[in-house]
PDB file of C-alpha atoms in Angstrom:
ATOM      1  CA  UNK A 288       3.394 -23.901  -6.266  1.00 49.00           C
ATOM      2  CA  UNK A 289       0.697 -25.961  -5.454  1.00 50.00           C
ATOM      3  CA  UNK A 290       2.064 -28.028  -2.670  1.00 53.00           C
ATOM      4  CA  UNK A 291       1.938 -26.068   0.955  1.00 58.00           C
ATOM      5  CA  UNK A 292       5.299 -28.560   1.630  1.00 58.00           C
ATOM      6  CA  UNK A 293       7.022 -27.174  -1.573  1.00 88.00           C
ATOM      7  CA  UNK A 294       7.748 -24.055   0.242  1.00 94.00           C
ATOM      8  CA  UNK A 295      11.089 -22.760   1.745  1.00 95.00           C
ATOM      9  CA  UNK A 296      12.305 -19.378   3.340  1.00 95.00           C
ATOM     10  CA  UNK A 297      14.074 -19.034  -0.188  1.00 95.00           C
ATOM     11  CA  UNK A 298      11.019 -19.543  -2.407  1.00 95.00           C
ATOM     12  CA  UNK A 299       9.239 -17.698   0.070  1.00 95.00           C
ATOM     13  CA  UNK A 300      11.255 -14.589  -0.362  1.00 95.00           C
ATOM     14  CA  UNK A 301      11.664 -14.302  -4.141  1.00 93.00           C
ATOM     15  CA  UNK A 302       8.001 -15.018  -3.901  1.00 91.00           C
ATOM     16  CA  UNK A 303       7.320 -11.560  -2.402  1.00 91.00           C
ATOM     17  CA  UNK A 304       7.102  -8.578  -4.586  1.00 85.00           C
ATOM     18  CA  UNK A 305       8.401  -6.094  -2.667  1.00 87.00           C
ATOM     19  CA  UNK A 306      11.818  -5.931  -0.581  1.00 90.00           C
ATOM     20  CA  UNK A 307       9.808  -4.362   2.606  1.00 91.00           C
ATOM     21  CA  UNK A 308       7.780  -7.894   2.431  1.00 92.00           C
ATOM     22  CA  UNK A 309      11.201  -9.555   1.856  1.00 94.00           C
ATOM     23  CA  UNK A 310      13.004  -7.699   4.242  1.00 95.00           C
ATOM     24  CA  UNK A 311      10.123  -8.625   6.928  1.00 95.00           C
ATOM     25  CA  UNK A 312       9.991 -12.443   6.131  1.00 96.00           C
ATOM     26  CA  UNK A 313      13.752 -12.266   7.061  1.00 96.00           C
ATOM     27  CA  UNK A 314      13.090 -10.419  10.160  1.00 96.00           C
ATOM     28  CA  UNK A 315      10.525 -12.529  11.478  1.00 96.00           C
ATOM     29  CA  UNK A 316      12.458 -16.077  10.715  1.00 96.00           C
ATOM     30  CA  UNK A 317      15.611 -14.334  12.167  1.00 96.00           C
ATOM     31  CA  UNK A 318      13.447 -12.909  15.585  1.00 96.00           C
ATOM     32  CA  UNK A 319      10.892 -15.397  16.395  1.00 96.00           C
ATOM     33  CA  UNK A 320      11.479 -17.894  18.610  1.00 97.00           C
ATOM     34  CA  UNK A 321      12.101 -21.800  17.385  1.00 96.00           C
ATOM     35  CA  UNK A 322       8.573 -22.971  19.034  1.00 97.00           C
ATOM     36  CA  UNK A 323       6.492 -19.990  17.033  1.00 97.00           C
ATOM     37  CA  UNK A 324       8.515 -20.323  14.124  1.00 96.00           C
ATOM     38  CA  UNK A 325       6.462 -22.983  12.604  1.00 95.00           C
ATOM     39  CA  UNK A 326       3.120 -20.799  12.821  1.00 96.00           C
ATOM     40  CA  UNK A 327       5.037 -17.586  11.531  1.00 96.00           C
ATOM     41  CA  UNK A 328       6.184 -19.552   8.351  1.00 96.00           C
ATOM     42  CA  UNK A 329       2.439 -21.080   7.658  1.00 95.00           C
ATOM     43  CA  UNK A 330       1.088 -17.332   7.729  1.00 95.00           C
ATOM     44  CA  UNK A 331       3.751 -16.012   5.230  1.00 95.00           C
ATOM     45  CA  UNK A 332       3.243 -18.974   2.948  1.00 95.00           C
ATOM     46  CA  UNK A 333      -0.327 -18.434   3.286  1.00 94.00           C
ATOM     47  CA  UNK A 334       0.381 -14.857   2.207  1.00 92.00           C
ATOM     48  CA  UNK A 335       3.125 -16.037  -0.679  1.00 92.00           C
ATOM     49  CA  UNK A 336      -0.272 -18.679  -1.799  1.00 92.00           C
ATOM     50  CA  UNK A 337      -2.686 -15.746  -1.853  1.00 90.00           C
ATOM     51  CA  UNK A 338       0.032 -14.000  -3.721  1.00 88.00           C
ATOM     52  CA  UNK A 339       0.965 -16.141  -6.425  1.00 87.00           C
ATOM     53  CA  UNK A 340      -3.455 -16.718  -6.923  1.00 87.00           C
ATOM     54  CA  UNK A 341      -4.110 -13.238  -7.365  1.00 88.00           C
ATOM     55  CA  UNK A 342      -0.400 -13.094  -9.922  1.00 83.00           C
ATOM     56  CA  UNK A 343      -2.760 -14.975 -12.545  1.00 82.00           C
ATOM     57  CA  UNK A 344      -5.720 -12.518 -12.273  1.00 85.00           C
ATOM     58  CA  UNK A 345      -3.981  -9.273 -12.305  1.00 79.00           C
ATOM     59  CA  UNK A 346      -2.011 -10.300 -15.787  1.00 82.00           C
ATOM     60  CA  UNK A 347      -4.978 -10.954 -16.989  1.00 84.00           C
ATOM     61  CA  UNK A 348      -6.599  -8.030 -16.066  1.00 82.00           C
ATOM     62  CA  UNK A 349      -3.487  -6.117 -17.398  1.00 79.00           C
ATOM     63  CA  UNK A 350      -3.905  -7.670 -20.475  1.00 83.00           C
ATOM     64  CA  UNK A 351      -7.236  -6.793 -21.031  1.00 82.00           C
ATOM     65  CA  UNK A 352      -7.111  -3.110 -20.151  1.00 78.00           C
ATOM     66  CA  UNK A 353      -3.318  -2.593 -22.143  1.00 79.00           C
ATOM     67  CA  UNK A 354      -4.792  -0.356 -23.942  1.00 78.00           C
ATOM     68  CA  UNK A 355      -6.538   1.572 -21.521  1.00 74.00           C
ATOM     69  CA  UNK A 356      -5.093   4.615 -19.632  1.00 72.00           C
ATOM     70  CA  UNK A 357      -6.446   4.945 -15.969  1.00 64.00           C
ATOM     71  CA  UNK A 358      -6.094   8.546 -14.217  1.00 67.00           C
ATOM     72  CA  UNK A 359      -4.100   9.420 -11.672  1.00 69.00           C
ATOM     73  CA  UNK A 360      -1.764   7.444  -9.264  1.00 66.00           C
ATOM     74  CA  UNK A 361      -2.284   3.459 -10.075  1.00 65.00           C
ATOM     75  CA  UNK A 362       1.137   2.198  -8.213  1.00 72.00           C
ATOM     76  CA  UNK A 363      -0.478   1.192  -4.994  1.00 75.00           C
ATOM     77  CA  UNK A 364       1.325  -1.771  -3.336  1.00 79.00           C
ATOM     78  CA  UNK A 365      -1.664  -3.801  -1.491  1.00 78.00           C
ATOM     79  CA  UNK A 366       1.404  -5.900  -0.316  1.00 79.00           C
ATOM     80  CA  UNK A 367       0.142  -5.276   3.628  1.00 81.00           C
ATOM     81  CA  UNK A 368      -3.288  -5.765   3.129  1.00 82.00           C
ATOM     82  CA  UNK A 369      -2.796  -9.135   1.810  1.00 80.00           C
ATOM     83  CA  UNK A 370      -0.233 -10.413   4.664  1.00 81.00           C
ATOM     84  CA  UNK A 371      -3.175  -8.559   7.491  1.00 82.00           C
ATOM     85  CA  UNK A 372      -5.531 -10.910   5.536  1.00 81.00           C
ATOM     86  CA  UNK A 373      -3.322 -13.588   5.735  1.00 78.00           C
ATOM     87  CA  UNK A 374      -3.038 -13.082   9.509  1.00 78.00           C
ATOM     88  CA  UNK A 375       0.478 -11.077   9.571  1.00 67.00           C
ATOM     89  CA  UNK A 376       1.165  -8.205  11.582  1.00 60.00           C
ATOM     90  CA  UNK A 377       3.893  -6.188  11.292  1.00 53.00           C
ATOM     91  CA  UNK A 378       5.042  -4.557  14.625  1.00 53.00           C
ATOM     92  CA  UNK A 379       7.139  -1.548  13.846  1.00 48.00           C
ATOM     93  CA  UNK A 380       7.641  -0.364  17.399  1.00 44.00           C
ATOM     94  CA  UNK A 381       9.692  -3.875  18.235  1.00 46.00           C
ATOM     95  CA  UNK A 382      11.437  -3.857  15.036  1.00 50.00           C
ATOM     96  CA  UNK A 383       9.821  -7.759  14.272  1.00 51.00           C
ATOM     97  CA  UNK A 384       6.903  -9.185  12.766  1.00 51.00           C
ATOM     98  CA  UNK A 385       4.299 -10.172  15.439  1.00 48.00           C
ATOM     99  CA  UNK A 386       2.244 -13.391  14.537  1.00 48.00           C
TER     100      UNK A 386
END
């Protein structure tokens, strides 16, 4: 996607690679309020942009280093630091995500 204006709630969610992420995005369209709505949808597709740009460095990283075994634990999801960057907060304590 290349167009911010090609974006829905749909693409949006399948866009996210984890179901905590996806499970959020529905939160926060289902709690915020009509007026912030707008805003809270620009940061997640900002996120879901970021997302998809880093998709097309990590396979190629992946490709390059197939071969190679790396020690220990290499399953980190950097899912949150990437919607922080993108200006997302998630607010546990509420139960929504705060913008």
């Amino acid at each position: 996607m290349t167009a911010r204006e090609t974006w829905t709630v749909d693409r949006l969610h399948h866009a996210l690679p984890h179901s905590a992420s996806r499970q959020q995005l529905l939160a926060d369209v289902n709690l915020t309020p009509i007026d912030e709505l707008p805003a809270v949808l620009d940061r997640w597709a900002t996120a879901a942009d970021q997302l998809q740009a880093a998709a097309t460095r990590i396979a190629a990283a992946r490709a390059q280093h197939a071969d190679t075994t790396v020690p220990g634990d290499t399953t980190v999801d950097h899912t949150g630091d990437v919607l922080r960057d993108a200006g997302h907060r998630t607010d546990r304590a509420s139960g929504r995500g705060a913008a």
